């Protein structure tokens, strides 16, 4: 099966620097022209540079996904530049935060707005563009394992990722009559493989360098507090030993957006080495004792050359 996105145009929100950049690169490597959106113009430009140094075609379309005027503005720019949009990946989100006892109204509101309005406004306006022109496109929303199961310390993130999951199913029903497919993808703490990110933060991910407080912030110090999570030595958590990288995610998303997936809509795809599937009481063996996955099929040629970073 040779996946090709030749002739297609993709818009990826939240395109830098980890999962969004990896997905944008994958879509470009499979042949699509890619518009990279981020609220940070520099992040969008870096995603474009990564695609271009790997031989792809891309433009930066920075903007706030919660502002309808900005959303319609960068969508118009993509259409003016590339003629149409066939693929939308809603990746923009705010990570982190705190637990329900400590989170601020301001952060909770902003985090929910980015996910809710980002998915809604981009899906609405790209969906209308596709429907009006008879484009049987593909829309992918990026969820999280926190949208399917609970974790302490990230109440806003858990709330909006759970909302993303049912938004996808409902939007899939709305757009099915037009041949437009809507699905979600659920990553689970991937290990970064963007050379720039590795140079900045060092190699490895949360499985290699676990954080005592998880992905959220610290809790308060009142004397009545109880620990929200175990903070001792972490046992192995992933049946295949690794949750993969943004490249693994990109390969799957590219296939989801291809014509081979023509009847798949309202579904969720998981690439996490079995992390979500396992029973809570099951502790996998250490990664060193597992066969592990097949070798990664690389997308970032520069990344392959710069492994010493």
Coordinates of C-alpha atoms in Angstrom, one line a residue:
X1 CA 0.0 0.0 0.0
X2 CA 1.7 3.2 -1.1
X3 CA 0.1 6.2 0.6
X4 CA 0.1 9.3 -1.4
X5 CA -1.3 12.8 -0.5
X6 CA -0.1 14.3 -3.8
X7 CA -2.3 17.1 -4.9
X8 CA -3.8 17.6 -1.5
X9 CA -3.5 20.6 0.8
X10 CA -3.4 20.4 4.5
X11 CA -3.8 22.9 7.3
X12 CA -2.3 22.0 10.7
X13 CA -3.0 24.1 13.8
X14 CA -0.6 24.2 16.7
X15 CA 2.2 23.2 14.3
X16 CA 5.1 23.5 16.7
X17 CA 7.4 22.1 17.9
X18 CA 6.5 18.5 18.9
X19 CA 3.4 16.6 17.8
X20 CA 2.1 19.4 15.4
X21 CA 5.5 19.7 13.7
X22 CA 5.8 16.0 13.3
X23 CA 2.3 15.6 11.8
X24 CA 2.9 18.6 9.4
X25 CA 6.2 17.0 8.3
X26 CA 4.6 13.6 7.7
X27 CA 1.8 15.1 5.6
X28 CA 4.4 17.0 3.5
X29 CA 6.6 13.9 3.1
X30 CA 3.6 12.0 1.8
X31 CA 3.1 14.7 -0.8
X32 CA 0.7 17.3 0.6
X33 CA 1.3 21.0 0.6
X34 CA 1.0 22.1 4.2
X35 CA 0.0 25.3 5.9
X36 CA 1.4 25.5 9.4
X37 CA -0.6 27.5 12.0
X38 CA 0.5 28.5 15.5
X39 CA -0.3 31.4 17.8
X40 CA 3.5 31.9 17.9
X41 CA 4.6 33.1 14.4
X42 CA 8.2 31.8 15.0
X43 CA 6.9 28.3 15.8
X44 CA 4.9 28.3 12.6
X45 CA 8.0 29.4 10.6
X46 CA 10.2 26.7 12.2
X47 CA 7.7 24.0 11.2
X48 CA 7.8 25.4 7.6
X49 CA 11.6 25.3 7.7
X50 CA 11.6 21.7 8.8
X51 CA 9.3 20.7 6.0
X52 CA 11.3 22.6 3.4
X53 CA 14.7 21.2 4.4
X54 CA 13.1 17.8 3.9
X55 CA 12.0 18.7 0.4
X56 CA 8.3 19.6 1.0
X57 CA 6.2 22.7 0.3
X58 CA 4.7 24.7 3.2
X59 CA 3.7 28.2 4.3
X60 CA 3.3 29.7 7.8
X61 CA -0.2 31.0 8.7
X62 CA 0.1 32.2 12.3
X63 CA -3.1 33.1 14.2
X64 CA -5.2 32.6 17.3
X65 CA -7.5 29.6 16.8
X66 CA -10.0 31.2 19.3
X67 CA -10.5 34.3 17.2
X68 CA -13.0 33.8 14.3
X69 CA -11.7 36.7 12.3
X70 CA -8.1 35.4 12.5
X71 CA -9.3 31.8 11.7
X72 CA -11.2 32.9 8.6
X73 CA -8.2 35.1 7.6
X74 CA -5.6 32.4 7.7
X75 CA -8.0 29.9 6.0
X76 CA -8.4 32.5 3.2
X77 CA -4.7 32.8 2.9
X78 CA -4.2 29.0 2.5
X79 CA -6.9 28.9 -0.2
X80 CA -5.4 32.0 -2.0
X81 CA -1.9 30.4 -1.9
X82 CA -2.7 26.7 -2.6
X83 CA -6.3 26.9 -4.2
X84 CA -8.1 24.6 -1.7
X85 CA -7.9 22.6 1.5
X86 CA -8.4 18.8 1.6
X87 CA -7.0 18.1 5.1
X88 CA -7.5 19.8 8.5
X89 CA -5.6 18.7 11.6
X90 CA -6.9 20.4 14.8
X91 CA -3.8 20.1 17.1
X92 CA -3.8 23.5 18.9
X93 CA -4.1 23.0 22.7
X94 CA -2.7 24.2 26.0
X95 CA -0.9 21.5 27.9
X96 CA -0.3 21.3 31.7
X97 CA -2.2 23.2 34.3
X98 CA -3.1 22.1 37.8
X99 CA -5.6 19.9 39.6
X100 CA -9.2 20.7 40.5
X101 CA -8.3 22.1 43.9
X102 CA -5.6 24.4 42.6
X103 CA -6.5 25.4 39.0
X104 CA -7.3 29.1 38.3
X105 CA -10.4 30.2 36.5
X106 CA -8.2 32.1 34.0
X107 CA -6.1 29.1 32.9
X108 CA -9.1 26.8 32.8
X109 CA -11.1 29.2 30.7
X110 CA -8.2 29.8 28.2
X111 CA -7.4 26.1 27.9
X112 CA -11.0 25.1 27.2
X113 CA -11.4 28.0 24.7
X114 CA -8.3 27.0 22.7
X115 CA -9.6 23.4 22.4
X116 CA -13.3 24.2 22.0
X117 CA -13.1 27.2 19.7
X118 CA -10.0 25.9 17.9
X119 CA -11.8 22.7 16.9
X120 CA -15.1 24.3 16.3
X121 CA -14.0 27.4 14.3
X122 CA -11.5 25.5 12.1
X123 CA -13.8 22.6 11.5
X124 CA -16.7 24.9 10.7
X125 CA -15.0 27.1 8.2
X126 CA -12.8 24.5 6.6
X127 CA -15.8 22.2 6.5
X128 CA -17.9 24.8 4.7
X129 CA -15.1 25.3 2.2
X130 CA -15.0 21.6 1.5
X131 CA -18.8 21.2 1.4
X132 CA -19.3 24.1 -1.0
X133 CA -16.6 22.8 -3.4
X134 CA -17.5 19.1 -3.2
X135 CA -14.2 18.3 -1.6
X136 CA -14.4 14.9 0.2
X137 CA -11.8 15.9 2.8
X138 CA -10.5 14.6 6.0
X139 CA -10.5 16.4 9.4
X140 CA -8.5 15.0 12.3
X141 CA -8.6 16.3 15.9
X142 CA -5.8 15.5 18.2
X143 CA -7.0 14.0 21.5
X144 CA -5.0 12.6 24.4
X145 CA -5.0 9.6 26.8
X146 CA -6.2 12.2 29.3
X147 CA -9.4 12.5 27.3
X148 CA -10.2 8.8 27.9
X149 CA -8.9 8.2 31.4
X150 CA -8.2 10.3 34.4
X151 CA -4.9 11.7 35.7
X152 CA -4.3 14.0 38.6
X153 CA -3.1 17.6 38.1
X154 CA -4.5 18.4 34.7
X155 CA -8.2 19.1 35.2
X156 CA -8.6 21.6 32.4
X157 CA -6.7 19.4 29.9
X158 CA -8.7 16.4 30.9
X159 CA -12.0 18.4 30.5
X160 CA -11.3 19.7 27.0
X161 CA -9.7 16.6 25.6
X162 CA -12.8 14.6 26.7
X163 CA -14.9 17.2 24.9
X164 CA -12.8 16.8 21.7
X165 CA -13.7 13.1 21.6
X166 CA -17.4 13.6 21.4
X167 CA -17.0 16.7 19.2
X168 CA -15.4 14.4 16.6
X169 CA -18.3 11.9 16.7
X170 CA -20.9 14.7 16.4
X171 CA -19.0 16.6 13.6
X172 CA -18.6 13.3 11.8
X173 CA -22.4 12.9 11.6
X174 CA -22.9 16.5 10.5
X175 CA -20.3 16.2 7.7
X176 CA -20.9 12.6 6.5
X177 CA -23.5 13.7 3.9
X178 CA -20.8 15.7 2.2
X179 CA -18.3 12.9 2.1
X180 CA -16.1 14.7 4.7
X181 CA -14.6 12.4 7.3
X182 CA -13.9 13.5 10.9
X183 CA -11.7 11.3 13.2
X184 CA -9.5 11.7 16.2
X185 CA -6.0 10.6 17.0
X186 CA -4.9 9.8 20.6
X187 CA -1.2 10.1 21.3
X188 CA 0.3 9.2 24.7
X189 CA 3.4 11.2 25.8
X190 CA 5.5 10.7 22.7
X191 CA 9.3 11.0 22.8
X192 CA 10.3 14.1 20.8
X193 CA 12.2 13.5 17.6
X194 CA 12.5 17.1 16.3
X195 CA 16.2 17.9 16.1
X196 CA 15.6 21.5 17.3
X197 CA 13.6 20.3 20.3
X198 CA 16.2 17.7 21.2
X199 CA 18.9 20.3 21.0
X200 CA 16.9 22.6 23.3
X201 CA 15.7 20.1 25.9
X202 CA 17.9 17.0 25.5
X203 CA 17.0 13.5 24.3
X204 CA 14.3 11.4 25.7
X205 CA 10.7 11.9 26.9
X206 CA 8.6 11.5 30.0
X207 CA 9.2 7.7 30.2
X208 CA 13.0 8.4 30.3
X209 CA 12.7 11.4 32.6
X210 CA 9.5 11.1 34.7
X211 CA 8.3 14.2 36.5
X212 CA 7.3 13.8 40.1
X213 CA 4.1 15.8 39.6
X214 CA 3.1 14.4 36.2
X215 CA 2.3 16.8 33.4
X216 CA 0.5 19.2 35.7
X217 CA 1.7 21.8 38.3
X218 CA 2.4 21.3 41.9
X219 CA -0.4 21.2 44.5
X220 CA -0.8 23.3 47.6
X221 CA 1.0 22.9 50.9
X222 CA -1.8 22.9 53.4
X223 CA -1.4 20.4 56.2
X224 CA -4.6 18.6 55.2
X225 CA -3.3 17.8 51.7
X226 CA -3.0 14.2 50.5
X227 CA -0.7 13.0 47.7
X228 CA -2.4 12.9 44.3
X229 CA 0.0 10.4 42.8
X230 CA 2.8 7.9 43.7
X231 CA 6.2 9.6 43.5
X232 CA 8.5 6.7 44.1
X233 CA 10.5 4.8 41.5
X234 CA 8.2 4.3 38.4
X235 CA 7.6 0.8 37.2
X236 CA 7.4 0.0 33.5
X237 CA 4.1 1.3 32.1
X238 CA 4.0 0.5 28.3
X239 CA 3.6 -3.1 27.0
X240 CA 5.8 -2.5 24.0
X241 CA 8.4 -0.5 25.9
X242 CA 7.8 2.8 24.1
X243 CA 5.0 5.2 23.2
X244 CA 6.7 6.1 20.0
X245 CA 7.5 9.5 18.6
X246 CA 5.7 12.2 16.5
X247 CA 6.9 10.4 13.4
X248 CA 4.9 7.3 14.5
X249 CA 1.9 9.6 14.9
X250 CA 2.5 11.3 11.5
X251 CA 2.6 8.0 9.6
X252 CA -0.8 7.1 11.1
X253 CA -2.4 10.5 10.5
X254 CA -1.2 10.6 6.9
X255 CA -2.9 7.2 6.3
X256 CA -6.1 8.5 8.1
X257 CA -6.1 11.4 5.6
X258 CA -5.5 9.3 2.5
X259 CA -8.1 7.8 0.2
X260 CA -7.4 4.3 1.7
X261 CA -9.4 5.4 4.8
X262 CA -12.4 6.6 2.7
X263 CA -15.1 5.0 4.9
X264 CA -13.5 5.7 8.3
X265 CA -15.2 8.5 10.2
X266 CA -16.2 9.2 13.8
X267 CA -13.3 6.9 15.0
X268 CA -10.3 7.3 17.2
X269 CA -6.8 5.9 16.4
X270 CA -4.2 5.2 19.1
X271 CA -0.4 4.8 18.6
X272 CA 1.0 4.3 22.1
X273 CA 2.6 0.8 22.4
X274 CA -0.4 -0.6 24.2
X275 CA -0.4 1.9 27.0
X276 CA -4.2 2.7 26.9
X277 CA -5.2 -1.0 26.3
X278 CA -3.6 -2.5 29.4
X279 CA -5.5 -3.3 32.6
X280 CA -4.6 -1.1 35.6
X281 CA -3.1 -4.0 37.5
X282 CA -0.8 -5.1 34.6
X283 CA 2.8 -4.0 34.9
X284 CA 4.8 -4.7 31.7
X285 CA 8.4 -5.9 31.8
X286 CA 11.2 -3.4 31.4
X287 CA 11.8 -2.2 27.9
X288 CA 15.2 -3.8 27.9
X289 CA 13.5 -7.2 28.1
X290 CA 10.9 -6.7 25.4
X291 CA 11.2 -7.3 21.6
X292 CA 9.8 -3.8 21.1
X293 CA 8.5 -2.4 17.8
X294 CA 10.0 -2.6 14.4
X295 CA 12.6 0.0 13.5
X296 CA 11.2 3.5 12.9
X297 CA 10.6 4.6 9.3
X298 CA 12.1 8.1 9.5
X299 CA 10.6 11.2 8.0
X300 CA 13.0 13.9 9.1
X301 CA 16.2 13.3 7.1
X302 CA 18.0 16.0 9.1
X303 CA 16.9 14.3 12.2
X304 CA 18.5 11.1 11.1
X305 CA 21.8 12.9 10.4
X306 CA 21.7 14.8 13.7
X307 CA 21.2 11.9 16.1
X308 CA 24.2 12.9 18.2
X309 CA 22.1 15.9 19.4

